[in-house]
mmCIF file of C-alpha atoms in Angstrom:
data_model
loop_
_atom_site.group_PDB
_atom_site.id
_atom_site.type_symbol
_atom_site.label_atom_id
_atom_site.label_comp_id
_atom_site.label_asym_id
_atom_site.label_seq_id
_atom_site.Cartn_x
_atom_site.Cartn_y
_atom_site.Cartn_z
ATOM 1 C CA MET A 158 29.438 20.627 27.779
ATOM 2 C CA GLU A 159 26.645 18.203 26.566
ATOM 3 C CA ARG A 160 26.978 14.568 27.761
ATOM 4 C CA ILE A 161 24.938 11.378 27.901
ATOM 5 C CA PRO A 162 24.969 9.979 31.188
ATOM 6 C CA ILE A 163 26.119 6.315 31.673
ATOM 7 C CA LEU A 164 24.887 4.456 34.701
ATOM 8 C CA ARG A 165 26.330 0.925 35.849
ATOM 9 C CA MET A 166 24.471 -1.702 36.889
ATOM 10 C CA GLY A 167 26.517 -4.383 38.379
ATOM 11 C CA ASN A 168 28.232 -5.844 35.261
ATOM 12 C CA PHE A 169 26.116 -3.826 32.807
ATOM 13 C CA LEU A 170 26.389 -0.371 31.521
ATOM 14 C CA LEU A 171 23.001 1.834 30.823
ATOM 15 C CA VAL A 172 22.749 4.411 28.285
ATOM 16 C CA THR A 173 19.682 6.150 27.346
ATOM 17 C CA ILE A 174 19.693 8.741 24.861
ATOM 18 C CA GLN A 175 16.990 11.263 25.499
ATOM 19 C CA VAL A 176 18.182 14.410 23.607
ATOM 20 C CA ASP A 177 18.586 14.654 19.818
ATOM 21 C CA MET A 178 22.274 13.117 18.790
ATOM 22 C CA HIS A 179 23.911 15.520 17.013
ATOM 23 C CA ASP A 180 27.413 14.357 15.641
ATOM 24 C CA LYS A 181 29.523 15.896 18.339
ATOM 25 C CA LEU A 182 27.851 14.258 21.131
ATOM 26 C CA ALA A 183 27.685 10.967 19.241
ATOM 27 C CA LEU A 184 31.671 11.105 19.253
ATOM 28 C CA THR A 185 31.685 12.000 22.653
ATOM 29 C CA LEU A 186 29.198 9.097 23.656
ATOM 30 C CA GLN A 187 31.827 6.887 21.641
ATOM 31 C CA ASP A 188 34.506 7.921 24.011
ATOM 32 C CA ASP A 189 32.969 8.028 27.161
ATOM 33 C CA LEU A 190 31.287 4.380 26.702
ATOM 34 C CA THR A 191 34.463 2.652 25.779
ATOM 35 C CA THR A 192 36.378 4.374 28.373
ATOM 36 C CA ARG A 193 34.025 3.461 31.081
ATOM 37 C CA ILE A 194 33.861 -0.117 29.409
ATOM 38 C CA ALA A 195 37.422 -0.539 30.013
ATOM 39 C CA GLU A 196 37.136 1.026 33.353
ATOM 40 C CA VAL A 197 34.712 -1.274 34.950
ATOM 41 C CA GLY A 198 35.091 -4.290 33.073
ATOM 42 C CA ALA A 199 31.723 -4.119 31.960
ATOM 43 C CA LYS A 200 30.357 -7.347 30.244
ATOM 44 C CA GLY A 201 27.097 -6.075 28.415
ATOM 45 C CA VAL A 202 25.965 -2.343 27.251
ATOM 46 C CA LEU A 203 22.375 -1.421 27.089
ATOM 47 C CA ILE A 204 21.687 1.606 24.821
ATOM 48 C CA ASP A 205 17.948 2.849 25.041
ATOM 49 C CA ILE A 206 17.128 5.024 21.824
ATOM 50 C CA SER A 207 13.460 5.019 22.345
ATOM 51 C CA SER A 208 13.607 8.890 22.462
ATOM 52 C CA LEU A 209 15.482 9.368 19.579
ATOM 53 C CA GLU A 210 13.281 10.252 16.538
ATOM 54 C CA ILE A 211 15.781 11.317 14.198
ATOM 55 C CA VAL A 212 18.700 9.335 13.019
ATOM 56 C CA ASP A 213 21.007 9.796 10.124
ATOM 57 C CA SER A 214 23.724 7.718 8.761
ATOM 58 C CA PHE A 215 26.242 8.924 10.828
ATOM 59 C CA ILE A 216 24.622 8.422 14.006
ATOM 60 C CA GLY A 217 23.868 4.870 12.657
ATOM 61 C CA ARG A 218 27.350 4.121 11.719
ATOM 62 C CA THR A 219 28.217 5.499 15.182
ATOM 63 C CA LEU A 220 25.884 2.989 16.610
ATOM 64 C CA ALA A 221 27.156 0.345 15.151
ATOM 65 C CA ASN A 222 31.158 1.035 15.817
ATOM 66 C CA ILE A 223 30.157 1.711 19.422
ATOM 67 C CA ALA A 224 28.759 -2.030 19.311
ATOM 68 C CA SER A 225 31.787 -3.269 17.551
ATOM 69 C CA MET A 226 34.193 -1.453 20.193
ATOM 70 C CA ALA A 227 32.413 -2.928 22.720
ATOM 71 C CA ARG A 228 32.653 -6.493 21.153
ATOM 72 C CA VAL A 229 36.505 -6.017 21.146
ATOM 73 C CA LEU A 230 36.084 -4.757 25.008
ATOM 74 C CA ASP A 231 34.371 -8.067 25.705
ATOM 75 C CA ALA A 232 31.004 -6.440 26.315
ATOM 76 C CA GLU A 233 28.080 -7.284 24.391
ATOM 77 C CA THR A 234 25.912 -4.379 23.336
ATOM 78 C CA VAL A 235 22.288 -4.197 22.862
ATOM 79 C CA VAL A 236 20.217 -1.650 21.317
ATOM 80 C CA VAL A 237 16.613 -1.284 22.473
ATOM 81 C CA GLY A 238 13.405 0.822 21.597
ATOM 82 C CA MET A 239 14.026 1.924 18.004
ATOM 83 C CA GLN A 240 11.010 3.721 16.862
ATOM 84 C CA PRO A 241 9.412 2.308 13.748
ATOM 85 C CA ALA A 242 10.370 5.912 11.908
ATOM 86 C CA VAL A 243 14.089 5.261 12.613
ATOM 87 C CA ALA A 244 13.962 1.667 11.871
ATOM 88 C CA ILE A 245 12.770 2.266 8.226
ATOM 89 C CA THR A 246 14.920 5.562 8.075
ATOM 90 C CA LEU A 247 18.246 2.903 8.666
ATOM 91 C CA VAL A 248 16.955 0.669 6.133
ATOM 92 C CA GLU A 249 16.323 3.124 3.834
ATOM 93 C CA LEU A 250 19.888 4.265 4.192
ATOM 94 C CA GLY A 251 20.820 0.930 3.759
ATOM 95 C CA MET A 252 22.168 0.483 7.103
ATOM 96 C CA SER A 253 20.776 -3.002 8.628
ATOM 97 C CA LEU A 254 23.297 -2.624 11.303
ATOM 98 C CA PRO A 255 24.039 -6.438 11.301
ATOM 99 C CA GLY A 256 26.519 -6.249 14.350
ATOM 100 C CA ILE A 257 24.123 -5.275 16.541
ATOM 101 C CA ARG A 258 21.726 -7.127 19.108
ATOM 102 C CA THR A 259 18.169 -5.431 19.263
ATOM 103 C CA ALA A 260 15.480 -5.574 21.629
ATOM 104 C CA LEU A 261 11.906 -4.014 22.118
ATOM 105 C CA ASN A 262 12.355 -2.496 25.054
ATOM 106 C CA VAL A 263 14.685 -1.939 28.479
ATOM 107 C CA GLU A 264 13.027 -5.015 30.141
ATOM 108 C CA THR A 265 13.572 -7.744 27.087
ATOM 109 C CA GLY A 266 17.200 -5.998 26.528
ATOM 110 C CA MET A 267 18.256 -6.606 30.260
ATOM 111 C CA GLU A 268 16.727 -10.261 29.858
ATOM 112 C CA PHE A 269 19.007 -10.888 27.122
ATOM 113 C CA LEU A 270 21.907 -9.670 28.461
ATOM 114 C CA ARG A 271 21.164 -11.533 31.695
ATOM 115 C CA GLN A 272 20.955 -14.566 29.705
ATOM 116 C CA THR A 273 23.988 -14.129 27.356
ATOM 117 C CA VAL A 274 26.348 -12.651 29.780
ATOM 118 C CA PRO A 275 28.127 -15.565 31.690
ATOM 119 C CA ASP A 276 27.747 -13.943 35.539
ATOM 120 C CA TYR A 277 31.023 -13.058 36.590
ATOM 121 C CA ARG A 278 30.278 -11.886 40.099
ATOM 122 C CA GLU A 279 30.742 -15.221 41.984
ATOM 123 C CA ARG A 280 34.771 -15.440 40.487
ATOM 124 C CA ASP A 281 35.493 -11.835 41.538
ATOM 125 C CA ASP A 282 37.667 -12.050 44.648
ATOM 126 C CA ASP A 283 38.025 -8.236 45.267
ATOM 127 C CA GLY A 284 34.316 -7.803 45.583
ATOM 128 C CA ASP A 285 34.068 -4.795 43.240
ATOM 129 C CA TYR A 286 30.545 -5.886 41.698
ATOM 130 C CA THR A 287 27.928 -5.033 44.346
ATOM 131 C CA GLU A 288 24.718 -7.392 44.212
ATOM 132 C CA ASP A 289 21.766 -6.500 41.927
ATOM 133 C CA MET B 95 -29.918 27.334 -38.365
ATOM 134 C CA SER B 96 -32.958 28.203 -36.421
ATOM 135 C CA ASP B 97 -34.621 26.386 -39.535
ATOM 136 C CA LEU B 98 -32.674 23.317 -38.252
ATOM 137 C CA PHE B 99 -33.755 23.387 -35.062
ATOM 138 C CA ALA B 100 -37.253 24.302 -35.786
ATOM 139 C CA ALA B 101 -37.472 21.383 -38.260
ATOM 140 C CA ILE B 102 -36.167 19.338 -35.250
ATOM 141 C CA GLN B 103 -39.120 20.564 -32.826
ATOM 142 C CA GLN B 104 -41.596 19.620 -35.741
ATOM 143 C CA ASN B 105 -40.413 16.100 -36.508
ATOM 144 C CA ARG B 106 -39.219 15.257 -32.976
ATOM 145 C CA GLU B 107 -41.306 12.030 -33.195
ATOM 146 C CA SER B 108 -39.581 10.595 -36.689
ATOM 147 C CA VAL B 109 -36.204 12.055 -35.572
ATOM 148 C CA LEU B 110 -36.013 10.322 -32.224
ATOM 149 C CA GLU B 111 -37.206 7.333 -33.636
ATOM 150 C CA GLU B 112 -34.853 7.085 -36.450
ATOM 151 C CA TRP B 113 -31.988 7.828 -33.967
ATOM 152 C CA LEU B 114 -32.726 5.286 -31.559
ATOM 153 C CA THR B 115 -33.430 2.738 -34.694
ATOM 154 C CA GLY B 116 -29.708 3.705 -35.352
ATOM 155 C CA VAL B 117 -28.354 3.398 -31.798
ATOM 156 C CA LYS B 118 -29.988 -0.373 -31.489
ATOM 157 C CA ALA B 119 -28.862 -1.227 -34.814
ATOM 158 C CA GLY B 120 -25.030 -0.685 -33.755
ATOM 159 C CA SER B 121 -25.401 -1.631 -30.131
ATOM 160 C CA ARG B 122 -24.398 -5.564 -28.822
ATOM 161 C CA LYS B 123 -26.476 -5.046 -25.742
ATOM 162 C CA ARG B 124 -30.136 -4.845 -27.322
ATOM 163 C CA GLY B 125 -33.201 -4.091 -25.245
ATOM 164 C CA LEU B 126 -31.023 -3.694 -22.293
ATOM 165 C CA ILE B 127 -31.710 -0.122 -21.331
ATOM 166 C CA ASP B 128 -34.472 0.609 -23.665
ATOM 167 C CA LYS B 129 -36.548 2.762 -21.602
ATOM 168 C CA ASP B 130 -33.594 4.868 -20.085
ATOM 169 C CA LEU B 131 -32.134 5.391 -23.378
ATOM 170 C CA GLU B 132 -35.309 6.488 -25.055
ATOM 171 C CA ASN B 133 -35.745 9.144 -22.189
ATOM 172 C CA GLN B 134 -32.190 10.240 -22.673
ATOM 173 C CA ALA B 135 -32.412 10.787 -26.371
ATOM 174 C CA SER B 136 -35.660 12.532 -26.150
ATOM 175 C CA GLU B 137 -33.982 14.826 -23.156
ATOM 176 C CA VAL B 138 -31.105 15.265 -25.998
ATOM 177 C CA LEU B 139 -33.316 16.028 -28.673
ATOM 178 C CA SER B 140 -35.468 18.713 -26.616
ATOM 179 C CA LEU B 141 -32.316 20.565 -25.481
ATOM 180 C CA ILE B 142 -30.886 20.890 -28.779
ATOM 181 C CA ALA B 143 -34.379 22.019 -30.421
ATOM 182 C CA GLY B 144 -34.948 24.279 -27.607
ATOM 183 C CA ALA B 145 -31.489 26.298 -27.979
ATOM 184 C CA PRO B 146 -32.375 29.823 -28.513
ATOM 185 C CA ALA B 147 -32.309 31.383 -31.585
ATOM 186 C CA GLY B 148 -28.690 32.289 -33.131
ATOM 187 C CA THR B 149 -26.731 29.639 -30.975
ATOM 188 C CA ARG B 150 -23.963 28.322 -33.222
ATOM 189 C CA LEU B 151 -23.578 24.797 -33.890
ATOM 190 C CA ASP B 152 -19.646 25.222 -34.218
ATOM 191 C CA ASP B 153 -19.293 26.325 -30.421
ATOM 192 C CA THR B 154 -20.285 23.574 -28.164
ATOM 193 C CA SER B 155 -18.705 25.343 -25.176
ATOM 194 C CA ALA B 156 -21.353 28.050 -25.605
ATOM 195 C CA PRO B 157 -23.653 29.006 -22.534
ATOM 196 C CA ALA B 158 -26.578 27.313 -24.415
ATOM 197 C CA TRP B 159 -24.776 24.113 -24.670
ATOM 198 C CA GLN B 160 -23.974 23.490 -20.949
ATOM 199 C CA THR B 161 -27.033 21.551 -20.054
ATOM 200 C CA LEU B 162 -26.705 19.394 -22.930
ATOM 201 C CA ASN B 163 -22.928 18.909 -21.934
ATOM 202 C CA HIS B 164 -23.834 18.155 -18.460
ATOM 203 C CA LEU B 165 -26.465 15.605 -19.686
ATOM 204 C CA LEU B 166 -24.046 13.601 -22.172
ATOM 205 C CA ALA B 167 -21.310 13.674 -19.298
ATOM 206 C CA SER B 168 -23.501 12.122 -16.348
ATOM 207 C CA PHE B 169 -24.798 9.812 -19.431
ATOM 208 C CA SER B 170 -21.440 8.475 -20.238
ATOM 209 C CA VAL B 171 -20.622 8.203 -16.346
ATOM 210 C CA SER B 172 -23.464 6.244 -15.582
ATOM 211 C CA GLY B 173 -22.573 4.349 -19.035
ATOM 212 C CA ALA B 174 -19.077 3.468 -17.635
ATOM 213 C CA ASN B 175 -20.482 2.430 -14.424
ATOM 214 C CA LEU B 176 -22.917 0.162 -16.035
ATOM 215 C CA GLY B 177 -20.208 -1.563 -17.904
ATOM 216 C CA PHE B 178 -20.514 -0.062 -21.514
ATOM 217 C CA SER B 179 -17.740 -0.041 -23.953
ATOM 218 C CA PRO B 180 -16.502 3.453 -24.870
ATOM 219 C CA SER B 181 -17.625 2.992 -28.451
ATOM 220 C CA GLU B 182 -21.321 2.147 -27.660
ATOM 221 C CA VAL B 183 -21.470 5.455 -25.461
ATOM 222 C CA SER B 184 -20.103 7.377 -28.455
ATOM 223 C CA LEU B 185 -22.348 5.471 -30.618
ATOM 224 C CA PHE B 186 -25.242 6.945 -28.984
ATOM 225 C CA VAL B 187 -24.438 10.204 -29.875
ATOM 226 C CA LEU B 188 -22.890 9.508 -33.219
ATOM 227 C CA SER B 189 -26.309 7.976 -34.434
ATOM 228 C CA LEU B 190 -27.948 11.136 -34.204
ATOM 229 C CA LYS B 191 -26.013 12.217 -37.544
ATOM 230 C CA ALA B 192 -28.158 10.246 -39.789
ATOM 231 C CA PRO B 193 -31.749 11.789 -39.127
ATOM 232 C CA LEU B 194 -30.109 15.268 -38.824
ATOM 233 C CA PHE B 195 -28.723 15.003 -42.326
ATOM 234 C CA LYS B 196 -31.929 13.679 -43.330
ATOM 235 C CA LEU B 197 -33.801 16.757 -42.067
ATOM 236 C CA ALA B 198 -31.164 19.240 -43.628
ATOM 237 C CA ARG B 199 -31.772 17.251 -47.038
ATOM 238 C CA GLN B 200 -35.289 18.015 -46.283
ATOM 239 C CA LEU B 201 -34.789 21.636 -45.792
ATOM 240 C CA ASN B 202 -32.201 22.476 -48.536
ATOM 241 C CA LYS B 203 -33.599 20.532 -51.600
ATOM 242 C CA ASN B 204 -32.846 23.008 -54.176
ATOM 243 C CA ASN B 205 -29.352 24.525 -52.728
ATOM 244 C CA THR B 206 -26.914 22.032 -52.783
ATOM 245 C CA ASP B 207 -24.187 24.307 -51.579
ATOM 246 C CA GLU B 208 -26.195 25.340 -48.834
ATOM 247 C CA LEU B 209 -26.755 21.634 -48.053
ATOM 248 C CA PHE B 210 -23.211 21.169 -47.875
ATOM 249 C CA ALA B 211 -22.298 23.765 -45.385
ATOM 250 C CA GLU B 212 -25.242 22.613 -43.386
ATOM 251 C CA VAL B 213 -24.026 18.823 -43.398
ATOM 252 C CA SER B 214 -20.784 19.521 -42.555
ATOM 253 C CA ARG B 215 -21.954 21.971 -39.432
ATOM 254 C CA ILE B 216 -23.881 19.501 -38.054
ATOM 255 C CA ASP B 217 -21.223 16.396 -38.709
ATOM 256 C CA ASP B 218 -18.816 19.128 -36.601
ATOM 257 C CA PHE B 219 -21.379 19.578 -34.243
ATOM 258 C CA VAL B 220 -22.334 15.515 -33.377
ATOM 259 C CA ASP B 221 -18.598 14.799 -33.438
ATOM 260 C CA ARG B 222 -17.845 17.454 -30.690
ATOM 261 C CA LEU B 223 -20.805 16.096 -28.455
ATOM 262 C CA ALA B 224 -19.200 12.443 -29.247
ATOM 263 C CA LEU B 225 -15.750 13.735 -28.332
ATOM 264 C CA HIS B 226 -17.136 15.140 -25.026
ATOM 265 C CA THR B 227 -18.964 11.937 -24.453
ATOM 266 C CA ALA B 228 -15.846 9.943 -24.642
ATOM 267 C CA ASP B 229 -13.800 12.272 -22.593
ATOM 268 C CA SER B 230 -16.473 12.217 -19.971
ATOM 269 C CA TYR B 231 -16.625 8.476 -20.242
ATOM 270 C CA ILE B 232 -12.801 7.937 -19.512
ATOM 271 C CA GLU B 233 -13.431 10.436 -16.631
ATOM 272 C CA GLY B 234 -15.684 8.335 -15.352
ATOM 273 C CA ARG B 235 -13.583 5.158 -15.420
ATOM 274 C CA ASN B 236 -10.894 6.868 -13.739
ATOM 275 C CA GLN B 237 -12.777 7.781 -10.994
ATOM 276 C CA ILE B 238 -13.971 4.116 -10.706
ATOM 277 C CA ILE B 239 -10.039 3.389 -10.733
ATOM 278 C CA ALA B 240 -9.507 5.686 -8.000
ATOM 279 C CA ARG B 241 -11.831 4.458 -5.913
ATOM 280 C CA GLN B 242 -10.951 1.028 -6.133
ATOM 281 C CA GLN B 243 -7.361 1.780 -5.562
ATOM 282 C CA GLN B 244 -8.317 3.623 -2.053
ATOM 283 C CA GLU B 245 -10.621 0.385 -1.366
ATOM 284 C CA MET B 246 -7.679 -1.915 -2.010
ATOM 285 C CA MET B 247 -5.252 0.146 0.233
ATOM 286 C CA GLU B 248 -7.840 0.027 3.388
ATOM 287 C CA LEU B 249 -8.302 -3.821 3.045
ATOM 288 C CA SER B 250 -4.652 -4.533 2.013
ATOM 289 C CA THR B 251 -2.622 -4.600 5.538
ATOM 290 C CA PRO B 252 -4.265 -6.363 8.369
ATOM 291 C CA VAL B 253 -1.874 -6.938 11.137
ATOM 292 C CA VAL B 254 -3.177 -9.825 13.702
ATOM 293 C CA THR B 255 -1.962 -10.940 16.872
ATOM 294 C CA LEU B 256 -1.729 -14.735 17.119
ATOM 295 C CA TRP B 257 -0.538 -14.875 20.536
ATOM 296 C CA ASP B 258 0.615 -12.811 23.406
ATOM 297 C CA GLY B 259 3.660 -11.284 21.517
ATOM 298 C CA ILE B 260 3.454 -12.738 18.132
ATOM 299 C CA VAL B 261 1.630 -10.777 15.524
ATOM 300 C CA ALA B 262 1.235 -12.237 11.704
ATOM 301 C CA LEU B 263 1.042 -10.142 8.764
ATOM 302 C CA PRO B 264 -1.057 -12.021 6.089
ATOM 303 C CA LEU B 265 -0.236 -10.572 2.793
ATOM 304 C CA ILE B 266 -2.668 -10.713 -0.214
ATOM 305 C CA GLY B 267 -2.058 -9.428 -3.780
ATOM 306 C CA THR B 268 0.899 -8.244 -5.619
ATOM 307 C CA LEU B 269 3.304 -5.742 -3.546
ATOM 308 C CA ASP B 270 4.130 -2.475 -5.028
ATOM 309 C CA SER B 271 6.614 0.349 -3.445
ATOM 310 C CA ASN B 272 3.482 2.287 -2.253
ATOM 311 C CA ARG B 273 1.752 -0.493 -0.701
ATOM 312 C CA THR B 274 5.067 -2.126 1.111
ATOM 313 C CA GLN B 275 5.360 1.345 2.942
ATOM 314 C CA ILE B 276 2.208 1.082 4.091
ATOM 315 C CA VAL B 277 2.524 -2.601 5.093
ATOM 316 C CA MET B 278 6.226 -1.483 6.528
ATOM 317 C CA GLU B 279 4.539 1.050 8.778
ATOM 318 C CA SER B 280 1.764 -0.723 10.147
ATOM 319 C CA LEU B 281 3.692 -4.116 10.783
ATOM 320 C CA LEU B 282 5.995 -1.748 12.899
ATOM 321 C CA ASP B 283 3.396 0.185 14.710
ATOM 322 C CA ALA B 284 1.860 -3.002 15.693
ATOM 323 C CA ILE B 285 4.971 -4.539 17.050
ATOM 324 C CA VAL B 286 5.393 -1.356 19.225
ATOM 325 C CA GLN B 287 1.737 -1.519 20.159
ATOM 326 C CA THR B 288 1.484 -5.062 21.195
ATOM 327 C CA ASN B 289 5.174 -5.508 22.325
ATOM 328 C CA SER B 290 5.802 -8.429 20.332
ATOM 329 C CA ARG B 291 8.910 -10.101 19.784
ATOM 330 C CA PHE B 292 8.260 -12.027 16.983
ATOM 331 C CA ALA B 293 6.154 -11.288 13.558
ATOM 332 C CA ILE B 294 5.445 -13.687 11.214
ATOM 333 C CA ILE B 295 4.930 -12.680 7.514
ATOM 334 C CA ASP B 296 2.731 -14.977 5.497
ATOM 335 C CA ILE B 297 2.948 -14.412 1.517
ATOM 336 C CA THR B 298 0.761 -17.436 0.608
ATOM 337 C CA GLY B 299 -1.652 -14.662 -0.814
ATOM 338 C CA VAL B 300 1.251 -12.942 -3.145
ATOM 339 C CA PRO B 301 0.896 -14.225 -6.745
ATOM 340 C CA THR B 302 4.270 -13.408 -7.729
ATOM 341 C CA VAL B 303 7.857 -12.597 -6.012
ATOM 342 C CA ASP B 304 10.138 -10.585 -7.955
ATOM 343 C CA THR B 305 13.509 -8.872 -7.121
ATOM 344 C CA LEU B 306 11.513 -5.861 -6.096
ATOM 345 C CA VAL B 307 9.327 -7.380 -3.860
ATOM 346 C CA ALA B 308 11.714 -9.418 -2.311
ATOM 347 C CA GLN B 309 13.809 -6.471 -1.518
ATOM 348 C CA HIS B 310 10.483 -4.613 0.070
ATOM 349 C CA LEU B 311 10.189 -7.876 2.041
ATOM 350 C CA LEU B 312 13.785 -7.922 3.141
ATOM 351 C CA LYS B 313 13.569 -4.357 4.196
ATOM 352 C CA THR B 314 10.504 -4.928 6.263
ATOM 353 C CA ILE B 315 12.273 -7.699 8.004
ATOM 354 C CA THR B 316 15.575 -5.609 8.928
ATOM 355 C CA ALA B 317 13.529 -2.752 9.989
ATOM 356 C CA ALA B 318 11.622 -5.190 12.461
ATOM 357 C CA ARG B 319 14.739 -6.420 13.581
ATOM 358 C CA LEU B 320 16.402 -3.227 14.215
ATOM 359 C CA MET B 321 13.359 -2.734 16.603
ATOM 360 C CA GLY B 322 14.339 -5.955 18.587
ATOM 361 C CA ALA B 323 11.404 -8.380 16.940
ATOM 362 C CA GLU B 324 12.104 -11.470 14.931
ATOM 363 C CA CYS B 325 10.706 -11.839 11.433
ATOM 364 C CA ILE B 326 9.602 -15.447 10.246
ATOM 365 C CA LEU B 327 8.641 -15.464 6.645
ATOM 366 C CA SER B 328 5.870 -18.107 5.868
ATOM 367 C CA GLY B 329 3.721 -19.511 3.032
ATOM 368 C CA ILE B 330 6.213 -19.688 0.411
ATOM 369 C CA ARG B 331 4.621 -21.741 -2.387
ATOM 370 C CA PRO B 332 6.810 -24.171 -4.235
ATOM 371 C CA GLN B 333 7.223 -22.082 -7.485
ATOM 372 C CA ILE B 334 7.758 -19.013 -5.409
ATOM 373 C CA ALA B 335 11.004 -21.052 -3.757
ATOM 374 C CA GLN B 336 11.879 -21.716 -7.282
ATOM 375 C CA THR B 337 11.583 -18.030 -8.376
ATOM 376 C CA ILE B 338 13.427 -16.720 -5.550
ATOM 377 C CA VAL B 339 16.370 -19.549 -6.181
ATOM 378 C CA HIS B 340 16.341 -18.781 -9.782
ATOM 379 C CA LEU B 341 16.462 -15.206 -9.059
ATOM 380 C CA GLY B 342 19.528 -15.255 -6.684
ATOM 381 C CA ILE B 343 17.883 -13.839 -3.964
ATOM 382 C CA ASP B 344 19.498 -14.240 -0.784
ATOM 383 C CA LEU B 345 17.102 -15.258 2.210
ATOM 384 C CA ALA B 346 20.001 -16.987 4.257
ATOM 385 C CA ASP B 347 19.261 -14.513 7.222
ATOM 386 C CA VAL B 348 15.672 -14.625 7.078
ATOM 387 C CA VAL B 349 14.048 -17.512 9.064
ATOM 388 C CA THR B 350 11.537 -19.020 6.412
ATOM 389 C CA LYS B 351 8.842 -21.916 6.894
ATOM 390 C CA ALA B 352 6.129 -23.451 4.114
ATOM 391 C CA ARG B 353 3.511 -23.066 6.291
ATOM 392 C CA LEU B 354 1.987 -20.302 8.785
ATOM 393 C CA ALA B 355 1.358 -23.302 11.177
ATOM 394 C CA ASP B 356 5.224 -24.045 11.076
ATOM 395 C CA ALA B 357 6.249 -20.209 11.582
ATOM 396 C CA LEU B 358 3.889 -19.730 14.720
ATOM 397 C CA LYS B 359 5.075 -23.322 16.170
ATOM 398 C CA LEU B 360 8.576 -21.957 15.795
ATOM 399 C CA ALA B 361 7.532 -18.300 17.279
ATOM 400 C CA LEU B 362 5.599 -20.456 20.359
ATOM 401 C CA GLU B 363 9.055 -22.421 20.695
ATOM 402 C CA ARG B 364 11.434 -19.854 20.816
ATOM 403 C CA SER B 365 9.248 -17.801 23.471
ATOM 404 C CA GLY B 366 9.521 -20.673 25.449
ATOM 405 C CA ARG B 367 5.930 -22.148 25.094
ATOM 406 C CA MET B 368 4.929 -25.414 23.575
ATOM 407 C CA VAL B 369 1.476 -27.036 22.357
ATOM 408 C CA VAL B 370 0.350 -30.433 23.724
ATOM 409 C CA ARG B 371 -2.486 -32.590 22.943
ATOM 410 C CA THR B 372 -5.120 -33.103 26.069
ATOM 411 C CA SER B 373 -4.498 -36.300 27.743
ATOM 412 C CA LYS B 374 -8.251 -36.915 27.095
ATOM 413 C CA THR B 375 -8.413 -36.891 23.340
ATOM 414 C CA GLY B 376 -4.960 -38.363 23.214
ATOM 415 C CA THR B 377 -5.820 -41.640 24.833
ATOM 416 C CA GLN B 378 -9.341 -41.502 22.860
ATOM 417 C CA GLN B 379 -7.340 -41.522 19.851
ATOM 418 C CA ALA B 380 -4.648 -43.684 21.026
ATOM 419 C CA THR B 381 -7.060 -46.633 22.322
ATOM 420 C CA PRO B 382 -8.303 -47.988 19.057
ATOM 421 C CA ARG B 383 -4.755 -48.293 17.581
ATOM 422 C CA GLU B 384 -3.528 -50.285 20.323
ATOM 423 C CA ASN B 385 -6.468 -52.777 19.950
#
């Protein structure tokens, strides 16, 4: 089955959506991501949608849901690289996604996560977290 | 019928003179285009007089009248460009009635029935020509309007880079949905191209803000936020601030500043920059005050 890979970078999880999202894929991603956040105790999630060109209300809602779920699991979510056309579509659909943090690209997104997420590595005793 | 054409040919000079007198009597802008007017009128007359025998006056779409129609159309389009009113342009054609009626009267002195028939035919003919002129006039105007709209669209949405990572969109003129769409797209494209984290929308040049315009602005701001850029709204005049509050538009989520300078300052601050006066000019200004 088609899956979107979830990469781990220290405290953060990195998701790059490089295929056209369909409803099933979005739900799978939601499942996988929440499981993974709980598993590794991630404090930040970065979702790169710069290759996503088509978005509908369901995908938009799923993104918002993922952000809310991550928040419940104590992880900050940032969505990066949204295309102008996608942004316009979401606004026209009436979805302003108020709970989601956004950034222009992966670089600024990571910078934002590093600033907002407190560094837990020092307090970590069992050495679970590797160096950057 | 051909009698009339022949009569026009014979009495060309007097008909032309009478026609022009009629046009000038009814026109506000006397003497403005005398020479052009004369040339036009004489050309129209020769086209009417030169119509082939058997051409019917009551069918202005006949091939014989095509040249005349084209001539009148170009005349009224150029009239529209020169700023003549539609009635002035129609009057030019309608003034032809009087001299033609006079000719008809001379031709049918003894036969009243024939005279009436002739007069009504001429009347009909000139009316048709005048209607055609009016139509062409409006068409000319529409072309001007379409061209101006196109030109307005072209100059309406410049996105300027104020600093690295800070773009500004100075909006000028009334915003409608069509324009807002273009504004939104060009701003979002500029954000991607320049990799800008801050976008300043300056509405100093927007004369009125109603609910629709505010909604368009909010949409643009939300779309920019979705892409990861922060929008600052600036240039809100006191009247517009009053209107926004009276209309109950909620701008609570939007950072607003009165001046573009304040917005730029905020954007610089948020991106970790700051503007300082160089020490030299600073001391020069400070010294007199201390003394």
